[in-house]
Coordinates of N, CA, C and O in Angstrom, one line a residue:
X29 N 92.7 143.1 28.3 CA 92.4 144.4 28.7 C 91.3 144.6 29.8 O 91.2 145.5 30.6
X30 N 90.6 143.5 29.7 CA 88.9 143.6 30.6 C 89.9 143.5 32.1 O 90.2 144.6 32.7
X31 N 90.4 142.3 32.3 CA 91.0 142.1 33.7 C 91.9 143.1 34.0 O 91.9 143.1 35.3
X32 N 92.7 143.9 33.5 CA 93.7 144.8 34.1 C 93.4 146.2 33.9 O 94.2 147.1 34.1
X33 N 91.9 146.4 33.2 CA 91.0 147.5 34.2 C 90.2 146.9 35.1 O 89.7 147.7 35.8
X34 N 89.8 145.7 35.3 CA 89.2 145.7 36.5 C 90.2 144.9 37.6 O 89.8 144.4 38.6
X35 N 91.6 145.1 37.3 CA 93.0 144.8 38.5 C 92.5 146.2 38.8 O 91.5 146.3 39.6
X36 N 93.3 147.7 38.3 CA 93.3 148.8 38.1 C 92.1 149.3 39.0 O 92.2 149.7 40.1
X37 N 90.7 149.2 38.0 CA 89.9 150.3 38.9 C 89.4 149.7 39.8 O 88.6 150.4 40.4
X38 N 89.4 148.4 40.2 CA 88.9 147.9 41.4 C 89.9 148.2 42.5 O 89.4 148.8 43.4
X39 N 91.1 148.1 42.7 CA 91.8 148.3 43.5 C 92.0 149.6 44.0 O 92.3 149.9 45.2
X40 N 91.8 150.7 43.0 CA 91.7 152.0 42.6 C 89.8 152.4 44.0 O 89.7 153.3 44.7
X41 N 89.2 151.6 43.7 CA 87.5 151.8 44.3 C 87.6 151.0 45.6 O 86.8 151.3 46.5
X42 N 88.4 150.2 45.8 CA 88.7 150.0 47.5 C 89.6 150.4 48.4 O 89.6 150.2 49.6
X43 N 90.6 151.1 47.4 CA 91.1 152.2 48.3 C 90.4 153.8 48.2 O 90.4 154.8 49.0
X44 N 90.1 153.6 47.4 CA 88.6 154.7 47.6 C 87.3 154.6 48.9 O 86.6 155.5 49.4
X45 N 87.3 153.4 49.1 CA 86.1 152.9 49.9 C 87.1 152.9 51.1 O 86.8 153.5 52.2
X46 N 88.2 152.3 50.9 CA 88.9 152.4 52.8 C 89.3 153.9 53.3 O 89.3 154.3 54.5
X47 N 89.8 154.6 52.4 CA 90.0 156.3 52.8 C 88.5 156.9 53.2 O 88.5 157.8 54.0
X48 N 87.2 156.5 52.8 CA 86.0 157.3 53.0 C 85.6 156.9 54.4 O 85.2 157.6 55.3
X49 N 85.8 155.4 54.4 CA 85.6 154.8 55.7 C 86.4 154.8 57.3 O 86.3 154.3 58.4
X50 N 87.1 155.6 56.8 CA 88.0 155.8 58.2 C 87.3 156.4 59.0 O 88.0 156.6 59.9
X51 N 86.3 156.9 59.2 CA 85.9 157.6 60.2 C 84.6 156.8 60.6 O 83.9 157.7 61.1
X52 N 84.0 156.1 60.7 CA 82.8 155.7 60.6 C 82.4 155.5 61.7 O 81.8 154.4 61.8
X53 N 82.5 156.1 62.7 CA 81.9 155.7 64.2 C 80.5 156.2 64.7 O 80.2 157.4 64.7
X54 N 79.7 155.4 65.2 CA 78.8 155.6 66.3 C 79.0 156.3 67.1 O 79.9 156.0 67.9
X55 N 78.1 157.7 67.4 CA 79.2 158.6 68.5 C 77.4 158.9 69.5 O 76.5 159.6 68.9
X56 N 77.3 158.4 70.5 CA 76.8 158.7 71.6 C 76.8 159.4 72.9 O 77.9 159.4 73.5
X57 N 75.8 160.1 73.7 CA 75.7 160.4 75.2 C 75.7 159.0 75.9 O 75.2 157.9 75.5
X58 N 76.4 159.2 77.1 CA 76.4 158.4 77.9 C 76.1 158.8 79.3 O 76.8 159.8 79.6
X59 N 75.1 158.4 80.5 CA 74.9 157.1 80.5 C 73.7 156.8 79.9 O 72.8 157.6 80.2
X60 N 73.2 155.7 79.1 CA 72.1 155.7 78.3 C 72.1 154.3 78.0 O 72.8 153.5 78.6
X61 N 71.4 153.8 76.9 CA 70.7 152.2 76.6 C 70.8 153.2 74.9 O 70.1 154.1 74.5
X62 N 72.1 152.2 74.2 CA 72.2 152.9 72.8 C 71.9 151.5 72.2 O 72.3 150.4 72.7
X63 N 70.9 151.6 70.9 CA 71.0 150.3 70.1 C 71.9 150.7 69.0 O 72.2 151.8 68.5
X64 N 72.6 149.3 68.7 CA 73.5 149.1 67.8 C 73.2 148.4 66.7 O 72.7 147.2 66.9
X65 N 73.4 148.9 65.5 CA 73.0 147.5 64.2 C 74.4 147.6 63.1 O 74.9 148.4 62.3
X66 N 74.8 146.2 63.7 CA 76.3 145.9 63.6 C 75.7 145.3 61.7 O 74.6 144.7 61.5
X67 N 76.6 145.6 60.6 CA 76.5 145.4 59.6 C 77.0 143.8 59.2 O 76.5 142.9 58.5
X68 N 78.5 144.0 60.2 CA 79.2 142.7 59.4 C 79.7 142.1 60.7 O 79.5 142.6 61.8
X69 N 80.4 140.9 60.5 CA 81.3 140.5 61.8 C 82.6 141.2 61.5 O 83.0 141.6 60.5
X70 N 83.2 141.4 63.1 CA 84.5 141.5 63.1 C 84.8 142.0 64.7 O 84.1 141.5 65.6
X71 N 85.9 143.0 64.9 CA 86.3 143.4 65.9 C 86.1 145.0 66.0 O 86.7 145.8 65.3
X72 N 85.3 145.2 66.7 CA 84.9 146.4 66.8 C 85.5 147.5 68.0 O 86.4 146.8 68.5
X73 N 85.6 148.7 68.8 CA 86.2 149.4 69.7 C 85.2 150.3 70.4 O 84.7 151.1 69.6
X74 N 84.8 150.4 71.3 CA 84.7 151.3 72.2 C 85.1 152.1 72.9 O 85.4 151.8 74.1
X75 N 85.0 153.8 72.3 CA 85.9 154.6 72.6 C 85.3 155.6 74.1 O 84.1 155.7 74.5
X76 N 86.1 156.2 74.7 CA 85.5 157.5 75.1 C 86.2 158.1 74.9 O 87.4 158.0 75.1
X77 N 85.5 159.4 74.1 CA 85.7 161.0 73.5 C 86.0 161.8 74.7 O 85.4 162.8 74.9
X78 N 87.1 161.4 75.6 CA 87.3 162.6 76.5 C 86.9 164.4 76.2 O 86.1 165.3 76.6
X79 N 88.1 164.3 75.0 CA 87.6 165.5 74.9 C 87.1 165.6 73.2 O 87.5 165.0 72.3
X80 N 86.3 166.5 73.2 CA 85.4 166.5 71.5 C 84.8 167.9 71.4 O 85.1 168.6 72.4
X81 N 84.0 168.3 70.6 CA 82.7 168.4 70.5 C 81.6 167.8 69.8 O 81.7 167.5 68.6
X82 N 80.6 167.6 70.6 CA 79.2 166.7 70.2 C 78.5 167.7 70.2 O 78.7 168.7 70.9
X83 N 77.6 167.7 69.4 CA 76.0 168.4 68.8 C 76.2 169.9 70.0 O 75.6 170.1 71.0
X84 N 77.2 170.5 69.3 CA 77.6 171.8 69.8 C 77.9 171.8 71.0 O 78.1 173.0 71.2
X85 N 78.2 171.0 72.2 CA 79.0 171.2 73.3 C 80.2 171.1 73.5 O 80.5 170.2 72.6
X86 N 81.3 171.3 74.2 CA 82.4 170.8 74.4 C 82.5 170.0 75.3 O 81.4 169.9 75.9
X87 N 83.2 169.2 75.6 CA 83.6 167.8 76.7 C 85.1 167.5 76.5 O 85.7 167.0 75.6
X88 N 85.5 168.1 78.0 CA 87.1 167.9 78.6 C 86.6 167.4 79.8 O 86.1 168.1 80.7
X89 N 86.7 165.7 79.7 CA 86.9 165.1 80.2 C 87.8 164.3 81.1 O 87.4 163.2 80.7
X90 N 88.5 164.0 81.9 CA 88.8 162.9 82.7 C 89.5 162.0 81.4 O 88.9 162.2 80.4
X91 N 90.6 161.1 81.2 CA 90.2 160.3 80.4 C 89.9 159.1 80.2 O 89.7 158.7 79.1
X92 N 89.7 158.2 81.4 CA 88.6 157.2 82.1 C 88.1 157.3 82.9 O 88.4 157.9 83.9
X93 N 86.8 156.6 82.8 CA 85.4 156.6 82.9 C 85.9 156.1 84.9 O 86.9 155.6 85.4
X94 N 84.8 156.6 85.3 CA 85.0 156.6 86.6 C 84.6 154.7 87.1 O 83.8 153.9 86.6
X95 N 85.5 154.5 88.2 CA 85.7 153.1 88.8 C 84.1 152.4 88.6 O 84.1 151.2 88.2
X96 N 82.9 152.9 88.8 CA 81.7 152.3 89.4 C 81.1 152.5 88.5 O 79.9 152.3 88.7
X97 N 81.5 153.0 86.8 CA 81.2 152.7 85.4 C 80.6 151.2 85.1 O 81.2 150.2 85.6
X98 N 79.6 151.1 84.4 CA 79.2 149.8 84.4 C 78.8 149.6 82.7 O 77.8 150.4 82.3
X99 N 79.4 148.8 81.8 CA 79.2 148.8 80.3 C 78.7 147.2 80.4 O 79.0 146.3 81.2
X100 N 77.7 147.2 79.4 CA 77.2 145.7 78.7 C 76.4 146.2 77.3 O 75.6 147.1 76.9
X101 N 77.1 145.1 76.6 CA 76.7 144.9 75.2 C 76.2 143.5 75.0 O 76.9 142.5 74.9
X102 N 74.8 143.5 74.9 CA 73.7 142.5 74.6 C 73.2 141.8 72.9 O 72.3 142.5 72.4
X103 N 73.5 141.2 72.4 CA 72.4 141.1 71.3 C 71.3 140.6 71.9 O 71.0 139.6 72.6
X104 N 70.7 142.0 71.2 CA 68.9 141.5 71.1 C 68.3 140.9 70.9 O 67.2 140.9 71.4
X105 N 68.7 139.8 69.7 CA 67.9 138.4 69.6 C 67.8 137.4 70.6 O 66.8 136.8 71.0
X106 N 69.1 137.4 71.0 CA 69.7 136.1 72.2 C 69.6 136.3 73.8 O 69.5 135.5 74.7
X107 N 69.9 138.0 73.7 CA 70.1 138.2 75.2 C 71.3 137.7 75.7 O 71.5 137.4 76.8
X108 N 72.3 137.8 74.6 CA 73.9 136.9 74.9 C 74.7 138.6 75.3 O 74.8 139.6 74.6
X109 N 75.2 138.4 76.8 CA 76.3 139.2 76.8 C 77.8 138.9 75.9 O 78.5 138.0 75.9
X110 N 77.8 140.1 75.5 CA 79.6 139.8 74.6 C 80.2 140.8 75.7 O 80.0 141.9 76.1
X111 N 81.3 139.6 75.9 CA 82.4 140.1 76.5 C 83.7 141.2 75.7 O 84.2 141.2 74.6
X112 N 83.9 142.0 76.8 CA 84.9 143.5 76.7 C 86.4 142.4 76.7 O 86.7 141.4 77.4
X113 N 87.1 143.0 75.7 CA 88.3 142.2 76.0 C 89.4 143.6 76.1 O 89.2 144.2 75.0
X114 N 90.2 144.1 76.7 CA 90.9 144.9 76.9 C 91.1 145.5 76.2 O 91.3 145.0 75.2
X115 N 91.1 147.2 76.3 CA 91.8 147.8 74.8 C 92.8 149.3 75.2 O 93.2 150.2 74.5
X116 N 93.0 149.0 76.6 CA 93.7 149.8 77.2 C 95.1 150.3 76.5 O 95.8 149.3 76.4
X117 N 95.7 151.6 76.0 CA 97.1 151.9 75.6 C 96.2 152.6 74.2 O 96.8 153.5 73.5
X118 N 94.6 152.1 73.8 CA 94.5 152.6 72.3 C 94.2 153.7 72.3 O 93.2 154.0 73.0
X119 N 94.9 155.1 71.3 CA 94.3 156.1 71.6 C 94.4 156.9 70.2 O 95.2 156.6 69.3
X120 N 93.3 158.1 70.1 CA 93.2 158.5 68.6 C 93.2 159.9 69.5 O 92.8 160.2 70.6
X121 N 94.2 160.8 68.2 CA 94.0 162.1 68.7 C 93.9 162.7 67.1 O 94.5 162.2 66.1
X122 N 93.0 163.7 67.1 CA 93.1 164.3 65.8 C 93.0 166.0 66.2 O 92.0 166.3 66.9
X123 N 93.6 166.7 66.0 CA 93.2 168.2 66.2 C 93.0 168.3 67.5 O 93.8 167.8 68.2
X124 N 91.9 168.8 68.0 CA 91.0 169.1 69.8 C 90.2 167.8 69.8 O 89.4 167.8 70.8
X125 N 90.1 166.8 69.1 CA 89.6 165.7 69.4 C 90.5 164.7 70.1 O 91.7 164.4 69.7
X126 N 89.9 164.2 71.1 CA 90.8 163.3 72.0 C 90.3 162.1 72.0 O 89.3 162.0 71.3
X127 N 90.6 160.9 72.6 CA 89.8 159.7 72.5 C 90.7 158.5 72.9 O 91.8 158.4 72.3
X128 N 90.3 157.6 74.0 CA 90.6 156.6 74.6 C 90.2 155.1 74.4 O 89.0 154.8 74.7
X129 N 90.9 154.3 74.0 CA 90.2 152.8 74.1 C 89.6 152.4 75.3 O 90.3 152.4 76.3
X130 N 88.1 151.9 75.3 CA 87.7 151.1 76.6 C 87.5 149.7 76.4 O 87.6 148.8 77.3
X131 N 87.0 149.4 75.2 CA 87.8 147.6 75.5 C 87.3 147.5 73.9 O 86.9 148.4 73.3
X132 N 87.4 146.0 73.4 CA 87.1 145.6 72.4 C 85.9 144.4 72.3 O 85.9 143.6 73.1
X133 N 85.3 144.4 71.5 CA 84.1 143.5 71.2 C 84.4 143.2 69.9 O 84.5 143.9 69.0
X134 N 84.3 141.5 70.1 CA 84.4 140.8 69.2 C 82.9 140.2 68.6 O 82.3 139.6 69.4
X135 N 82.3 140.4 67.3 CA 81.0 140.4 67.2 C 81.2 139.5 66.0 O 82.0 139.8 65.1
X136 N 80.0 138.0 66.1 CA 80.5 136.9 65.1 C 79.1 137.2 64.0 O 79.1 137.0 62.8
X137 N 78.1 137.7 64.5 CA 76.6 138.3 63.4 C 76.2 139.2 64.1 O 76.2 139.6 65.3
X138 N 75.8 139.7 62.7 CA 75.5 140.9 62.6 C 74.3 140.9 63.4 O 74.1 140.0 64.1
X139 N 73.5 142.1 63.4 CA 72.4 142.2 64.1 C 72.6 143.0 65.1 O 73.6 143.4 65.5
X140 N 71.0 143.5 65.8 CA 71.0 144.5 66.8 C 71.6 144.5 68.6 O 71.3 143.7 69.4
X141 N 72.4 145.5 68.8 CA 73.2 145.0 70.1 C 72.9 146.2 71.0 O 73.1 147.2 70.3
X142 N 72.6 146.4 72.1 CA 72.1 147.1 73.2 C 73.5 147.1 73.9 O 74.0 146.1 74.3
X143 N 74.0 148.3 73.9 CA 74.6 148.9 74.6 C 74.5 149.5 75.5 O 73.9 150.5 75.3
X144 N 74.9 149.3 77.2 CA 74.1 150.0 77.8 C 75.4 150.8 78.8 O 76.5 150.1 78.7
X145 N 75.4 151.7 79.3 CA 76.4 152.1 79.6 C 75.6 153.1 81.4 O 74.9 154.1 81.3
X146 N 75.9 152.7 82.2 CA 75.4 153.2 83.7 C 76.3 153.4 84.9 O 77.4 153.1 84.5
X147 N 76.4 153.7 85.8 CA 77.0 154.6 86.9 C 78.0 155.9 86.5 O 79.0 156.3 87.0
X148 N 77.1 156.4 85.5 CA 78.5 157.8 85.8 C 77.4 159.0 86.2 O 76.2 159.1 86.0
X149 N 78.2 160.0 87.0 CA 77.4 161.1 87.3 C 76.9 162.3 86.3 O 75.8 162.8 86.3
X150 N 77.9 162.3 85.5 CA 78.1 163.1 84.3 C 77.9 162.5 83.0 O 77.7 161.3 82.6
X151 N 77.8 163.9 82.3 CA 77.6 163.0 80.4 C 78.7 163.0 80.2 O 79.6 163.6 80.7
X152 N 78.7 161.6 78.9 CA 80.1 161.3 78.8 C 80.0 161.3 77.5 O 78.9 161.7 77.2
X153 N 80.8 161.0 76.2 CA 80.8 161.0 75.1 C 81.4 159.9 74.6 O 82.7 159.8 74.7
X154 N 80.7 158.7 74.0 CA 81.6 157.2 73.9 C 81.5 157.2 72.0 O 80.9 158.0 71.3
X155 N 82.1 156.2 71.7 CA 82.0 156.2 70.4 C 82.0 154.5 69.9 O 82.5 153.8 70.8
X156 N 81.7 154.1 69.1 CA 81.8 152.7 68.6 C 82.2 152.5 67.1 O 81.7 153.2 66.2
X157 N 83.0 151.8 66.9 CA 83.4 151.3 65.3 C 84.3 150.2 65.2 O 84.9 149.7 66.2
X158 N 84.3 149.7 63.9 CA 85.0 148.5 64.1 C 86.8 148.8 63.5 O 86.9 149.4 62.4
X159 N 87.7 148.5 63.9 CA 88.8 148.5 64.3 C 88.9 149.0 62.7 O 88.1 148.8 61.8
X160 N 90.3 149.6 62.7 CA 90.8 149.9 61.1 C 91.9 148.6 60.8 O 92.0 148.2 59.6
X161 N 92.5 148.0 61.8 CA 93.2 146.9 61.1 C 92.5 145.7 60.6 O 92.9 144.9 59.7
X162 N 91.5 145.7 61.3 CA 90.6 144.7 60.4 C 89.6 144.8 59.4 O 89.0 144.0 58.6
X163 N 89.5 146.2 59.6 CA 89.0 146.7 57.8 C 90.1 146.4 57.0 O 90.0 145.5 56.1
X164 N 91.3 147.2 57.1 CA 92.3 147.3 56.4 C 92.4 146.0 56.1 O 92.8 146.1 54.9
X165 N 92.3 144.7 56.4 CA 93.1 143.7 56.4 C 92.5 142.9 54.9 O 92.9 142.4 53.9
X166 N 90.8 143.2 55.7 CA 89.8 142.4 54.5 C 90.0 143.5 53.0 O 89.7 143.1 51.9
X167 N 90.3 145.0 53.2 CA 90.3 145.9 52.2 C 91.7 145.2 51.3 O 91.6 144.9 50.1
X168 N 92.7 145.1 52.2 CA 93.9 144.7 51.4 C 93.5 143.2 50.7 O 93.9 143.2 49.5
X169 N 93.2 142.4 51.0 CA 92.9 140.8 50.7 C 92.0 141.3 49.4 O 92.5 141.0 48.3
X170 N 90.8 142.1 49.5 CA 90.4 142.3 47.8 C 91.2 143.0 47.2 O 91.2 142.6 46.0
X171 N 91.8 143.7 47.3 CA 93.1 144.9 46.9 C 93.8 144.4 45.8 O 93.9 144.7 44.6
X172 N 94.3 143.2 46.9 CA 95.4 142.0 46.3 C 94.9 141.0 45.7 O 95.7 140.3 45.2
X173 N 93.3 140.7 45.6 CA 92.6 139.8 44.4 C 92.9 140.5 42.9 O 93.5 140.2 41.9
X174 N 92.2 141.8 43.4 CA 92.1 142.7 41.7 C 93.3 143.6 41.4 O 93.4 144.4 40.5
X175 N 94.4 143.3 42.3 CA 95.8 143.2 40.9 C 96.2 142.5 40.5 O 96.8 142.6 39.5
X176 N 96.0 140.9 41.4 CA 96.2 140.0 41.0 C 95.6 139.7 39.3 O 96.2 139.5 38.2
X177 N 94.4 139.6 39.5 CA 93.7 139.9 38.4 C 94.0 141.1 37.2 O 93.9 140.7 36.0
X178 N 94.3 142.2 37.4 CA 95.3 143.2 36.9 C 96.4 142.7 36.4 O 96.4 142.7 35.2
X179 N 97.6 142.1 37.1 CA 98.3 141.8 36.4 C 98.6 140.4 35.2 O 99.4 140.2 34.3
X180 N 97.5 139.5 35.7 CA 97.0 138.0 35.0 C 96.9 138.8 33.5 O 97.5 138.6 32.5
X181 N 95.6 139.8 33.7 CA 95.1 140.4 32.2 C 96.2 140.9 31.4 O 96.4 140.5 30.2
X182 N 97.3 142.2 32.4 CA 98.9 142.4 31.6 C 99.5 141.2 30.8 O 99.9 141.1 29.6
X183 N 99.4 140.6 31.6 CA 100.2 139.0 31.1 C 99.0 138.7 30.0 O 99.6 138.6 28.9
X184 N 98.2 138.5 29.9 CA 96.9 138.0 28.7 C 97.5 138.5 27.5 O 97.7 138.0 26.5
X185 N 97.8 140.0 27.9 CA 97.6 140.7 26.4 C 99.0 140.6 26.1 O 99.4 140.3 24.9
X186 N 99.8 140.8 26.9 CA 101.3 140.4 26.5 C 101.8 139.4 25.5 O 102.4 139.6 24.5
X187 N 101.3 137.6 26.2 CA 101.2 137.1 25.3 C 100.6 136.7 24.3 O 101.0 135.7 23.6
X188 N 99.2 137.7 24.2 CA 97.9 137.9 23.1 C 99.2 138.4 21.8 O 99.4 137.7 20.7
X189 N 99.9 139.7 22.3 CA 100.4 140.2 20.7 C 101.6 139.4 20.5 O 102.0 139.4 19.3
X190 N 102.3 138.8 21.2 CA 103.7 137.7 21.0 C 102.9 136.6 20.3 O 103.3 136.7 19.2
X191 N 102.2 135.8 20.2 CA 101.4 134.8 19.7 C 101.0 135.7 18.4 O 101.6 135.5 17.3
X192 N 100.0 137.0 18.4 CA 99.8 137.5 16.9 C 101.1 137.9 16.2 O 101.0 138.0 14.9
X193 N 102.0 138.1 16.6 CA 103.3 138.8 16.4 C 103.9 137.6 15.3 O 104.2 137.6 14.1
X194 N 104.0 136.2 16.6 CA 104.9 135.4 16.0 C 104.0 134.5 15.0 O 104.7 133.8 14.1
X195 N 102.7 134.4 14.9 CA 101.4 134.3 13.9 C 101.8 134.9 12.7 O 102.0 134.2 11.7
X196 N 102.0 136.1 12.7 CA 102.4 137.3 11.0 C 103.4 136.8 10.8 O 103.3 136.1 9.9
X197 N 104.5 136.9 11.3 CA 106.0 136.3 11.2 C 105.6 134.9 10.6 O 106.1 134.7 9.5
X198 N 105.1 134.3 10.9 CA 105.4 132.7 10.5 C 104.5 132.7 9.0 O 104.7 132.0 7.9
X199 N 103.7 133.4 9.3 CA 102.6 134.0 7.5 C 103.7 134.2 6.6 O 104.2 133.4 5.8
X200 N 104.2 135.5 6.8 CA 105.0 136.0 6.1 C 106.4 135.3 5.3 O 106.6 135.3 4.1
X201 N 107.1 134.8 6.2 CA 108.0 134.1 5.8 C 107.3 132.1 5.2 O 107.9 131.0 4.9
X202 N 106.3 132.5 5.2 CA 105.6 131.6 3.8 C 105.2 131.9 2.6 O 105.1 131.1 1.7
X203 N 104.9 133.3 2.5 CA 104.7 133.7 1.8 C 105.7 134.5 0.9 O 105.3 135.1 -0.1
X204 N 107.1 134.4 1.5 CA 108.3 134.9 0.7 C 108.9 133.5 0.1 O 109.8 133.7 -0.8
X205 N 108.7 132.7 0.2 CA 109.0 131.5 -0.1 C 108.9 131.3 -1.6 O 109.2 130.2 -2.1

């Protein structure tokens, strides 16, 4: 019974934790020097919010950043640039919120990362988060531990009362003897 409530409510509390987490982005002015404190490794995105509203303004933007845009992402321990690897075609629309992929960063530790984002004329609205298929991916992999686990315990108790079952049965017909 222990294992297939904790198949059950564990699997039940990380898809609870991946629906809360869908939204979880870093949402900044640009152009500016933003610090970042990356939690975990993985693959993270760099958006611009063409259009949104931020801290009560509107922004209908363009929806890339102009040619002589200049982005770097530093960790601050090392001073290591991490390279942008393409994220062109990604796009989120929800309601009047708009939003474009500007590339992706692959981040192996955690720790603080200096974003710095220069040449545009205008404010811009960028966003940062780490990818939903690679949440999703690690969310599914525990998902699929604790039913696993869930259904091991079904099977426990299943053959918990077939063993007590065929236990009374084998009593009994000794005892009619």
């Amino acid at each position: 019974p222990l294992l297939l409530m904790l198949g059950v409510g564990g699997a039940s509390f990380i898809g609870l934790r991946a629906f809360r987490s869908m939204n979880t982005a870093e949402i900044f002015l640009v152009p500016s020097t933003r610090i970042l404190t990356i939690q975990e490794p993985g693959v993270y995105i760099l958006w611009h919010d063409y259009k949104t509203i931020f801290q009560g303004k509107a922004y209908n933007k363009p929806e890339s950043l102009p040619d002589q845009a200049r982005i770097v992402l530093k960790n601050e321990a090392t001073s290591t640039e991490v390279p942008m690897d393409g994220s062109r075609g990604s796009y989120s629309h929800s309601g009047q919120h708009e939003r474009a992929g500007l590339g992706q960063y692959t981040i192996y530790k955690p720790g603080r990362y200096a974003l710095s984002v220069s040449g545009l004329d205008d404010e811009r609205v960028l966003s940062f988060s780490l990818l939903f298929p690679d949440k999703f991916r690690r969310l599914a992999i525990q998902s699929n531990i604790l039913n696993a686990l869930g259904w091991l315990g079904a099977l426990l108790v299943i053959v918990l009362v077939i063993a007590l079952r065929c236990s009374h049965e084998s009593v009994d017909s000794r005892n009619s003897q």
